[in-house]
mmCIF file of N, CA, C and O in Angstrom:
data_model
loop_
_atom_site.group_PDB
_atom_site.id
_atom_site.type_symbol
_atom_site.label_atom_id
_atom_site.label_comp_id
_atom_site.label_asym_id
_atom_site.label_seq_id
_atom_site.Cartn_x
_atom_site.Cartn_y
_atom_site.Cartn_z
ATOM 1 N N MET Y 1 62.722 97.748 106.775
ATOM 2 C CA MET Y 1 63.011 97.182 105.569
ATOM 3 C C MET Y 1 63.814 98.357 104.547
ATOM 4 O O MET Y 1 64.668 97.544 103.873
ATOM 5 N N VAL Y 2 63.379 99.500 104.155
ATOM 6 C CA VAL Y 2 64.119 100.349 103.290
ATOM 7 C C VAL Y 2 65.576 100.209 104.156
ATOM 8 O O VAL Y 2 66.722 100.381 103.097
ATOM 9 N N ALA Y 3 65.682 100.579 105.273
ATOM 10 C CA ALA Y 3 67.043 100.778 106.087
ATOM 11 C C ALA Y 3 67.608 99.922 105.712
ATOM 12 O O ALA Y 3 69.125 100.052 105.099
ATOM 13 N N VAL Y 4 67.406 98.597 105.851
ATOM 14 C CA VAL Y 4 67.979 97.374 105.929
ATOM 15 C C VAL Y 4 68.703 97.079 104.456
ATOM 16 O O VAL Y 4 69.711 96.961 104.180
ATOM 17 N N MET Y 5 68.035 97.426 103.361
ATOM 18 C CA MET Y 5 68.163 97.254 101.967
ATOM 19 C C MET Y 5 69.270 98.573 101.953
ATOM 20 O O MET Y 5 70.103 97.986 101.130
ATOM 21 N N TRP Y 6 69.055 99.642 102.298
ATOM 22 C CA TRP Y 6 70.118 100.606 101.981
ATOM 23 C C TRP Y 6 71.543 100.580 102.980
ATOM 24 O O TRP Y 6 72.559 100.596 101.956
ATOM 25 N N CYS Y 7 71.343 99.773 103.783
ATOM 26 C CA CYS Y 7 72.921 99.328 104.474
ATOM 27 C C CYS Y 7 73.583 98.297 103.700
ATOM 28 O O CYS Y 7 74.620 98.583 103.233
ATOM 29 N N SER Y 8 72.734 97.480 103.473
ATOM 30 C CA SER Y 8 73.461 96.202 102.579
ATOM 31 C C SER Y 8 73.977 96.634 101.141
ATOM 32 O O SER Y 8 75.100 96.342 100.969
ATOM 33 N N GLU Y 9 73.388 97.530 100.543
ATOM 34 C CA GLU Y 9 73.758 98.320 99.260
ATOM 35 C C GLU Y 9 75.180 99.231 99.614
ATOM 36 O O GLU Y 9 75.886 98.917 98.917
ATOM 37 N N VAL Y 10 74.951 99.887 100.906
ATOM 38 C CA VAL Y 10 76.179 100.661 101.123
ATOM 39 C C VAL Y 10 77.494 99.750 101.483
ATOM 40 O O VAL Y 10 78.600 100.048 100.620
ATOM 41 N N SER Y 11 77.107 98.775 101.972
ATOM 42 C CA SER Y 11 78.072 97.685 102.552
ATOM 43 C C SER Y 11 78.751 97.323 101.135
ATOM 44 O O SER Y 11 80.183 96.937 100.806
ATOM 45 N N ALA Y 12 78.240 96.931 100.621
ATOM 46 C CA ALA Y 12 78.169 96.134 99.020
ATOM 47 C C ALA Y 12 79.025 97.165 98.168
ATOM 48 O O ALA Y 12 80.125 96.497 97.493
ATOM 49 N N GLN Y 13 78.986 98.337 98.250
ATOM 50 C CA GLN Y 13 79.640 99.209 97.394
ATOM 51 C C GLN Y 13 80.848 99.194 97.977
ATOM 52 O O GLN Y 13 82.091 99.781 97.794
ATOM 53 N N ARG Y 14 80.884 99.489 99.418
ATOM 54 C CA ARG Y 14 82.406 99.931 100.100
ATOM 55 C C ARG Y 14 83.117 98.834 100.240
ATOM 56 O O ARG Y 14 84.326 98.787 100.356
ATOM 57 N N TYR Y 15 82.813 97.480 100.202
ATOM 58 C CA TYR Y 15 83.595 96.198 100.463
ATOM 59 C C TYR Y 15 82.892 95.135 99.151
ATOM 60 O O TYR Y 15 82.646 94.130 99.420
ATOM 61 N N PRO Y 16 83.181 95.496 97.904
ATOM 62 C CA PRO Y 16 82.778 94.715 96.807
ATOM 63 C C PRO Y 16 83.360 93.671 96.669
ATOM 64 O O PRO Y 16 82.878 92.639 96.331
ATOM 65 N N GLU Y 17 84.788 93.322 97.560
ATOM 66 C CA GLU Y 17 85.037 91.806 97.517
ATOM 67 C C GLU Y 17 84.635 91.016 98.471
ATOM 68 O O GLU Y 17 84.708 89.796 98.246
ATOM 69 N N ARG Y 18 83.554 91.442 99.490
ATOM 70 C CA ARG Y 18 83.054 90.742 100.353
ATOM 71 C C ARG Y 18 82.332 89.481 99.451
ATOM 72 O O ARG Y 18 82.217 88.473 100.477
ATOM 73 N N ARG Y 19 81.539 89.469 98.545
ATOM 74 C CA ARG Y 19 80.901 88.191 98.184
ATOM 75 C C ARG Y 19 82.024 87.219 97.838
ATOM 76 O O ARG Y 19 81.760 86.187 98.076
ATOM 77 N N HIS Y 20 82.892 87.479 97.504
ATOM 78 C CA HIS Y 20 84.277 86.455 96.892
ATOM 79 C C HIS Y 20 84.822 85.664 98.343
ATOM 80 O O HIS Y 20 84.848 84.804 98.308
ATOM 81 N N ILE Y 21 84.614 86.975 99.308
ATOM 82 C CA ILE Y 21 85.554 86.138 100.553
ATOM 83 C C ILE Y 21 84.613 85.337 101.394
ATOM 84 O O ILE Y 21 84.861 83.916 101.715
ATOM 85 N N ARG Y 22 83.374 85.776 101.516
ATOM 86 C CA ARG Y 22 82.375 84.686 101.906
ATOM 87 C C ARG Y 22 81.888 83.252 101.177
ATOM 88 O O ARG Y 22 82.088 82.430 101.526
ATOM 89 N N SER Y 23 82.305 83.591 99.993
ATOM 90 C CA SER Y 23 82.231 82.205 98.817
ATOM 91 C C SER Y 23 83.351 81.469 99.286
ATOM 92 O O SER Y 23 83.365 80.134 99.066
ATOM 93 N N GLY Y 24 84.614 82.070 99.062
ATOM 94 C CA GLY Y 24 85.761 81.414 99.715
ATOM 95 C C GLY Y 24 85.706 80.931 100.894
ATOM 96 O O GLY Y 24 86.142 79.495 101.162
ATOM 97 N N ASN Y 25 85.119 81.523 102.027
ATOM 98 C CA ASN Y 25 84.668 80.969 103.402
ATOM 99 C C ASN Y 25 84.239 79.562 103.145
ATOM 100 O O ASN Y 25 84.215 78.655 104.001
ATOM 101 N N ARG Y 26 82.958 79.769 102.335
ATOM 102 C CA ARG Y 26 81.985 78.807 102.280
ATOM 103 C C ARG Y 26 82.853 77.409 101.489
ATOM 104 O O ARG Y 26 82.820 76.009 102.269
ATOM 105 N N SER Y 27 83.588 77.556 100.920
ATOM 106 C CA SER Y 27 84.291 76.333 99.982
ATOM 107 C C SER Y 27 85.449 75.979 101.140
ATOM 108 O O SER Y 27 85.471 74.585 100.972
ATOM 109 N N TYR Y 28 86.102 76.894 101.822
ATOM 110 C CA TYR Y 28 87.312 76.354 102.750
ATOM 111 C C TYR Y 28 86.483 75.630 103.707
ATOM 112 O O TYR Y 28 87.120 74.488 103.921
ATOM 113 N N GLU Y 29 85.115 75.899 104.269
ATOM 114 C CA GLU Y 29 84.444 74.865 104.956
ATOM 115 C C GLU Y 29 84.386 73.764 104.847
ATOM 116 O O GLU Y 29 84.058 72.840 105.674
ATOM 117 N N LEU Y 30 84.348 73.465 103.454
ATOM 118 C CA LEU Y 30 83.493 72.417 103.054
ATOM 119 C C LEU Y 30 84.477 70.936 103.221
ATOM 120 O O LEU Y 30 83.946 69.988 103.199
ATOM 121 N N PRO Y 31 85.883 70.749 103.415
ATOM 122 C CA PRO Y 31 86.742 71.575 102.633
ATOM 123 C C PRO Y 31 87.052 71.374 101.089
ATOM 124 O O PRO Y 31 87.838 70.608 100.889
ATOM 125 N N ASP Y 32 87.011 72.608 100.504
ATOM 126 C CA ASP Y 32 87.494 72.675 99.017
ATOM 127 C C ASP Y 32 88.443 73.639 99.242
ATOM 128 O O ASP Y 32 87.796 74.804 98.773
ATOM 129 N N PHE Y 33 89.851 73.496 99.719
ATOM 130 C CA PHE Y 33 90.665 74.226 99.594
ATOM 131 C C PHE Y 33 90.952 75.138 98.154
ATOM 132 O O PHE Y 33 91.317 76.599 98.152
ATOM 133 N N ALA Y 34 90.859 74.691 97.195
ATOM 134 C CA ALA Y 34 91.646 74.613 95.802
ATOM 135 C C ALA Y 34 90.230 75.878 95.647
ATOM 136 O O ALA Y 34 90.689 77.441 94.783
ATOM 137 N N SER Y 35 89.053 75.562 95.617
ATOM 138 C CA SER Y 35 87.763 76.692 95.183
ATOM 139 C C SER Y 35 88.106 78.018 95.958
ATOM 140 O O SER Y 35 87.935 78.983 95.709
ATOM 141 N N GLY Y 36 88.209 77.654 97.182
ATOM 142 C CA GLY Y 36 88.493 78.897 98.142
ATOM 143 C C GLY Y 36 89.514 79.783 98.009
ATOM 144 O O GLY Y 36 89.435 80.960 97.635
ATOM 145 N N GLU Y 37 90.544 79.377 97.526
ATOM 146 C CA GLU Y 37 92.115 79.697 96.856
ATOM 147 C C GLU Y 37 91.535 80.690 95.917
ATOM 148 O O GLU Y 37 91.775 82.086 95.711
ATOM 149 N N GLU Y 38 90.293 79.982 94.815
ATOM 150 C CA GLU Y 38 90.280 80.963 93.858
ATOM 151 C C GLU Y 38 89.310 82.050 94.101
ATOM 152 O O GLU Y 38 89.311 83.104 93.276
ATOM 153 N N ARG Y 39 88.493 81.871 94.996
ATOM 154 C CA ARG Y 39 87.492 83.227 95.649
ATOM 155 C C ARG Y 39 88.587 84.208 96.010
ATOM 156 O O ARG Y 39 88.253 85.100 95.910
ATOM 157 N N TYR Y 40 89.406 83.929 96.848
ATOM 158 C CA TYR Y 40 90.126 84.759 97.465
ATOM 159 C C TYR Y 40 90.778 85.488 96.602
ATOM 160 O O TYR Y 40 91.192 86.667 96.865
ATOM 161 N N ARG Y 41 91.686 84.668 95.591
ATOM 162 C CA ARG Y 41 92.292 85.665 94.405
ATOM 163 C C ARG Y 41 91.529 86.793 93.687
ATOM 164 O O ARG Y 41 91.926 87.757 93.360
ATOM 165 N N GLN Y 42 89.915 86.372 93.741
ATOM 166 C CA GLN Y 42 89.045 87.013 92.906
ATOM 167 C C GLN Y 42 88.726 88.619 93.659
ATOM 168 O O GLN Y 42 88.979 89.299 93.249
ATOM 169 N N ALA Y 43 88.539 88.269 95.098
ATOM 170 C CA ALA Y 43 88.916 89.320 95.909
ATOM 171 C C ALA Y 43 89.687 90.216 95.762
ATOM 172 O O ALA Y 43 89.465 91.313 96.224
ATOM 173 N N LEU Y 44 90.974 89.528 95.940
ATOM 174 C CA LEU Y 44 92.078 90.364 95.778
ATOM 175 C C LEU Y 44 92.420 90.931 94.556
ATOM 176 O O LEU Y 44 92.780 92.307 94.714
ATOM 177 N N GLU Y 45 91.691 90.801 93.392
ATOM 178 C CA GLU Y 45 91.663 91.341 92.266
ATOM 179 C C GLU Y 45 90.899 92.626 92.383
ATOM 180 O O GLU Y 45 91.015 93.802 91.628
ATOM 181 N N ILE Y 46 89.858 92.566 93.075
ATOM 182 C CA ILE Y 46 88.707 93.717 93.438
ATOM 183 C C ILE Y 46 89.365 94.784 94.290
ATOM 184 O O ILE Y 46 89.307 95.972 93.929
ATOM 185 N N ASN Y 47 90.325 94.289 95.315
ATOM 186 C CA ASN Y 47 90.793 94.945 96.437
ATOM 187 C C ASN Y 47 92.074 94.554 96.966
ATOM 188 O O ASN Y 47 91.943 93.516 97.847
ATOM 189 N N PRO Y 48 92.928 94.838 96.328
ATOM 190 C CA PRO Y 48 94.366 94.165 96.581
ATOM 191 C C PRO Y 48 94.984 94.672 97.739
ATOM 192 O O PRO Y 48 95.394 93.406 98.392
ATOM 193 N N ALA Y 49 94.457 95.379 98.620
ATOM 194 C CA ALA Y 49 94.355 95.847 100.122
ATOM 195 C C ALA Y 49 93.759 95.068 101.240
ATOM 196 O O ALA Y 49 93.877 95.307 102.648
ATOM 197 N N SER Y 50 92.865 93.907 100.633
ATOM 198 C CA SER Y 50 92.168 93.356 101.622
ATOM 199 C C SER Y 50 92.652 92.485 102.237
ATOM 200 O O SER Y 50 93.559 91.410 102.094
ATOM 201 N N TYR Y 51 93.124 92.535 103.668
ATOM 202 C CA TYR Y 51 93.374 91.727 104.889
ATOM 203 C C TYR Y 51 93.330 90.579 104.657
ATOM 204 O O TYR Y 51 93.752 89.463 104.679
ATOM 205 N N GLU Y 52 91.673 90.699 105.039
ATOM 206 C CA GLU Y 52 91.001 89.482 105.099
ATOM 207 C C GLU Y 52 91.073 88.647 103.946
ATOM 208 O O GLU Y 52 91.086 87.281 104.026
ATOM 209 N N ALA Y 53 91.075 88.716 102.505
ATOM 210 C CA ALA Y 53 91.055 87.985 101.493
ATOM 211 C C ALA Y 53 92.648 87.360 101.423
ATOM 212 O O ALA Y 53 92.689 86.185 101.099
ATOM 213 N N ALA Y 54 93.878 88.266 101.735
ATOM 214 C CA ALA Y 54 95.000 87.753 101.628
ATOM 215 C C ALA Y 54 95.270 87.051 102.843
ATOM 216 O O ALA Y 54 96.005 85.927 102.272
ATOM 217 N N PHE Y 55 95.036 87.362 103.727
ATOM 218 C CA PHE Y 55 95.049 86.211 104.728
ATOM 219 C C PHE Y 55 94.190 85.107 104.741
ATOM 220 O O PHE Y 55 95.015 83.754 104.871
ATOM 221 N N ASN Y 56 93.402 84.903 104.401
ATOM 222 C CA ASN Y 56 92.422 83.638 104.167
ATOM 223 C C ASN Y 56 93.025 82.704 102.714
ATOM 224 O O ASN Y 56 93.105 81.315 102.670
ATOM 225 N N LEU Y 57 93.509 83.594 101.764
ATOM 226 C CA LEU Y 57 94.349 82.698 101.039
ATOM 227 C C LEU Y 57 95.483 82.263 101.411
ATOM 228 O O LEU Y 57 95.743 80.860 100.766
ATOM 229 N N ALA Y 58 96.448 82.962 102.116
ATOM 230 C CA ALA Y 58 97.538 82.053 102.931
ATOM 231 C C ALA Y 58 97.330 80.849 103.528
ATOM 232 O O ALA Y 58 97.609 79.771 103.350
ATOM 233 N N ASP Y 59 95.829 81.217 104.129
ATOM 234 C CA ASP Y 59 95.626 79.864 104.906
ATOM 235 C C ASP Y 59 94.948 78.777 103.874
ATOM 236 O O ASP Y 59 95.322 77.387 104.267
ATOM 237 N N ALA Y 60 94.228 78.622 102.588
ATOM 238 C CA ALA Y 60 93.863 78.101 101.848
ATOM 239 C C ALA Y 60 95.221 77.593 101.114
ATOM 240 O O ALA Y 60 95.444 75.957 100.780
ATOM 241 N N LEU Y 61 96.179 78.148 101.120
ATOM 242 C CA LEU Y 61 97.379 77.495 100.141
ATOM 243 C C LEU Y 61 98.169 76.721 101.152
ATOM 244 O O LEU Y 61 98.606 75.873 100.742
ATOM 245 N N TYR Y 62 98.242 76.990 102.348
ATOM 246 C CA TYR Y 62 98.874 76.084 103.549
ATOM 247 C C TYR Y 62 97.994 74.899 103.404
ATOM 248 O O TYR Y 62 98.798 74.005 103.687
ATOM 249 N N ARG Y 63 96.839 74.989 103.568
ATOM 250 C CA ARG Y 63 95.842 73.651 103.746
ATOM 251 C C ARG Y 63 95.970 72.705 102.635
ATOM 252 O O ARG Y 63 95.987 71.765 102.417
ATOM 253 N N GLN Y 64 96.832 73.205 101.250
ATOM 254 C CA GLN Y 64 96.934 72.538 100.256
ATOM 255 C C GLN Y 64 98.486 72.204 100.016
ATOM 256 O O GLN Y 64 99.058 71.691 98.995
ATOM 257 N N GLU Y 65 99.300 72.182 101.216
ATOM 258 C CA GLU Y 65 100.303 71.966 101.430
ATOM 259 C C GLU Y 65 101.185 72.885 100.603
ATOM 260 O O GLU Y 65 102.240 72.737 100.141
ATOM 261 N N ARG Y 66 100.698 74.028 100.083
ATOM 262 C CA ARG Y 66 101.812 75.093 99.310
ATOM 263 C C ARG Y 66 102.437 76.295 100.325
ATOM 264 O O ARG Y 66 102.471 77.272 100.187
ATOM 265 N N TYR Y 67 103.453 75.369 101.240
ATOM 266 C CA TYR Y 67 104.039 76.564 102.193
ATOM 267 C C TYR Y 67 104.516 77.433 102.067
ATOM 268 O O TYR Y 67 104.783 78.451 102.399
ATOM 269 N N ASP Y 68 105.264 77.289 100.655
ATOM 270 C CA ASP Y 68 106.251 78.528 100.055
ATOM 271 C C ASP Y 68 105.392 79.507 99.712
ATOM 272 O O ASP Y 68 105.683 80.701 100.285
ATOM 273 N N GLU Y 69 104.350 79.253 99.052
ATOM 274 C CA GLU Y 69 103.179 80.632 98.523
ATOM 275 C C GLU Y 69 102.430 80.824 99.616
ATOM 276 O O GLU Y 69 102.379 82.192 99.739
ATOM 277 N N SER Y 70 101.984 80.289 100.591
ATOM 278 C CA SER Y 70 101.480 80.845 101.723
ATOM 279 C C SER Y 70 102.389 81.453 102.518
ATOM 280 O O SER Y 70 101.859 82.911 102.893
ATOM 281 N N ILE Y 71 103.753 81.446 102.633
ATOM 282 C CA ILE Y 71 104.773 82.364 103.248
ATOM 283 C C ILE Y 71 104.525 83.640 102.532
ATOM 284 O O ILE Y 71 104.841 84.404 103.069
ATOM 285 N N GLN Y 72 104.775 83.405 101.087
ATOM 286 C CA GLN Y 72 105.001 84.693 100.377
ATOM 287 C C GLN Y 72 103.873 85.556 100.759
ATOM 288 O O GLN Y 72 104.174 86.519 100.940
ATOM 289 N N VAL Y 73 102.759 85.146 100.575
ATOM 290 C CA VAL Y 73 101.601 85.498 100.708
ATOM 291 C C VAL Y 73 101.584 86.410 102.133
ATOM 292 O O VAL Y 73 101.202 87.746 102.465
ATOM 293 N N LEU Y 74 101.928 85.515 103.111
ATOM 294 C CA LEU Y 74 101.840 86.328 104.475
ATOM 295 C C LEU Y 74 102.919 87.471 104.553
ATOM 296 O O LEU Y 74 102.515 88.642 105.143
ATOM 297 N N ASP Y 75 103.990 87.277 103.834
ATOM 298 C CA ASP Y 75 105.121 88.335 103.888
ATOM 299 C C ASP Y 75 104.684 89.542 102.946
ATOM 300 O O ASP Y 75 105.052 90.762 103.621
ATOM 301 N N GLU Y 76 104.196 89.521 102.061
ATOM 302 C CA GLU Y 76 103.413 90.885 101.215
ATOM 303 C C GLU Y 76 102.714 91.076 102.387
ATOM 304 O O GLU Y 76 102.487 92.540 102.256
ATOM 305 N N LEU Y 77 101.860 90.589 103.025
ATOM 306 C CA LEU Y 77 100.711 91.146 103.521
ATOM 307 C C LEU Y 77 101.173 91.636 105.155
ATOM 308 O O LEU Y 77 101.050 93.010 105.909
ATOM 309 N N ALA Y 78 102.094 91.164 105.455
ATOM 310 C CA ALA Y 78 103.181 91.839 106.476
ATOM 311 C C ALA Y 78 103.795 93.420 106.126
ATOM 312 O O ALA Y 78 104.105 94.115 106.975
ATOM 313 N N GLY Y 79 104.161 93.452 104.894
ATOM 314 C CA GLY Y 79 104.565 94.612 104.780
ATOM 315 C C GLY Y 79 103.752 95.768 103.940
ATOM 316 O O GLY Y 79 103.907 96.829 104.158
ATOM 317 N N SER Y 80 102.171 95.503 104.750
ATOM 318 C CA SER Y 80 101.471 96.583 104.170
ATOM 319 C C SER Y 80 101.363 97.557 105.219
ATOM 320 O O SER Y 80 101.054 97.169 106.457
ATOM 321 N N PRO Y 81 101.253 98.332 105.006
ATOM 322 C CA PRO Y 81 101.461 99.820 105.835
ATOM 323 C C PRO Y 81 99.936 100.079 106.685
ATOM 324 O O PRO Y 81 99.635 100.580 107.141
ATOM 325 N N PHE Y 82 98.828 98.822 106.114
ATOM 326 C CA PHE Y 82 97.090 99.349 106.902
ATOM 327 C C PHE Y 82 97.237 98.507 107.581
ATOM 328 O O PHE Y 82 96.164 98.321 108.211
ATOM 329 N N ILE Y 83 98.055 97.327 108.092
ATOM 330 C CA ILE Y 83 97.470 96.220 109.111
ATOM 331 C C ILE Y 83 97.933 96.832 110.369
ATOM 332 O O ILE Y 83 98.346 97.677 110.668
ATOM 333 N N THR Y 84 96.783 96.291 111.353
ATOM 334 C CA THR Y 84 96.891 96.663 112.392
ATOM 335 C C THR Y 84 98.008 95.477 113.405
ATOM 336 O O THR Y 84 98.505 94.582 112.972
ATOM 337 N N PRO Y 85 98.253 96.339 114.609
ATOM 338 C CA PRO Y 85 99.250 95.544 115.728
ATOM 339 C C PRO Y 85 98.532 93.997 115.817
ATOM 340 O O PRO Y 85 99.135 93.319 115.658
ATOM 341 N N ALA Y 86 97.445 94.094 115.876
ATOM 342 C CA ALA Y 86 96.714 92.594 116.311
ATOM 343 C C ALA Y 86 96.538 91.764 114.631
ATOM 344 O O ALA Y 86 96.822 90.426 115.074
ATOM 345 N N GLN Y 87 96.648 92.293 113.661
ATOM 346 C CA GLN Y 87 96.828 91.650 112.426
ATOM 347 C C GLN Y 87 97.890 91.295 112.091
ATOM 348 O O GLN Y 87 98.217 89.892 111.881
ATOM 349 N N ALA Y 88 99.384 92.100 112.527
ATOM 350 C CA ALA Y 88 100.448 91.457 112.513
ATOM 351 C C ALA Y 88 100.877 90.526 113.423
ATOM 352 O O ALA Y 88 101.644 89.562 112.921
ATOM 353 N N GLY Y 89 100.331 90.198 114.517
ATOM 354 C CA GLY Y 89 100.311 89.298 115.259
ATOM 355 C C GLY Y 89 99.862 88.167 114.538
ATOM 356 O O GLY Y 89 100.375 87.050 114.823
ATOM 357 N N ARG Y 90 98.725 88.134 114.098
ATOM 358 C CA ARG Y 90 98.140 86.511 113.370
ATOM 359 C C ARG Y 90 98.936 86.197 112.179
ATOM 360 O O ARG Y 90 99.275 85.430 112.201
ATOM 361 N N ILE Y 91 99.584 87.141 111.472
ATOM 362 C CA ILE Y 91 100.415 87.074 110.423
ATOM 363 C C ILE Y 91 101.467 86.275 110.898
ATOM 364 O O ILE Y 91 102.009 85.375 110.284
ATOM 365 N N LEU Y 92 102.155 86.794 112.078
ATOM 366 C CA LEU Y 92 103.533 86.141 112.457
ATOM 367 C C LEU Y 92 103.171 84.605 113.007
ATOM 368 O O LEU Y 92 103.751 83.726 113.177
ATOM 369 N N TYR Y 93 101.848 84.421 113.718
ATOM 370 C CA TYR Y 93 101.685 83.179 114.525
ATOM 371 C C TYR Y 93 101.526 82.775 113.294
ATOM 372 O O TYR Y 93 101.858 81.268 113.242
ATOM 373 N N ASN Y 94 100.542 82.688 111.997
ATOM 374 C CA ASN Y 94 100.384 81.717 111.324
ATOM 375 C C ASN Y 94 101.798 81.350 110.275
ATOM 376 O O ASN Y 94 101.935 80.316 109.930
ATOM 377 N N LYS Y 95 103.097 82.302 110.326
ATOM 378 C CA LYS Y 95 104.150 82.017 109.411
ATOM 379 C C LYS Y 95 104.819 80.890 110.649
ATOM 380 O O LYS Y 95 105.271 80.079 110.085
#
């Protein structure tokens, strides 16, 4: 039990934005895209390099028919030096 609690504390310290991403995902699935957008933006305030938060933000914007903003987020994400080839492929597919 102690090991499980320790691992979750380490994960929370390593990825402090995860709480907001999970909350955004729940909102997105309702579907409450505006609330999801807000949560993904909060995650990006904590970790601006979060691929998952930015990618999900672009999806939430798209679902709100804010296409130009969605593409802008994807373009910024595509320019990140930290994305993998697989992530780059998902970004291009969504664009």
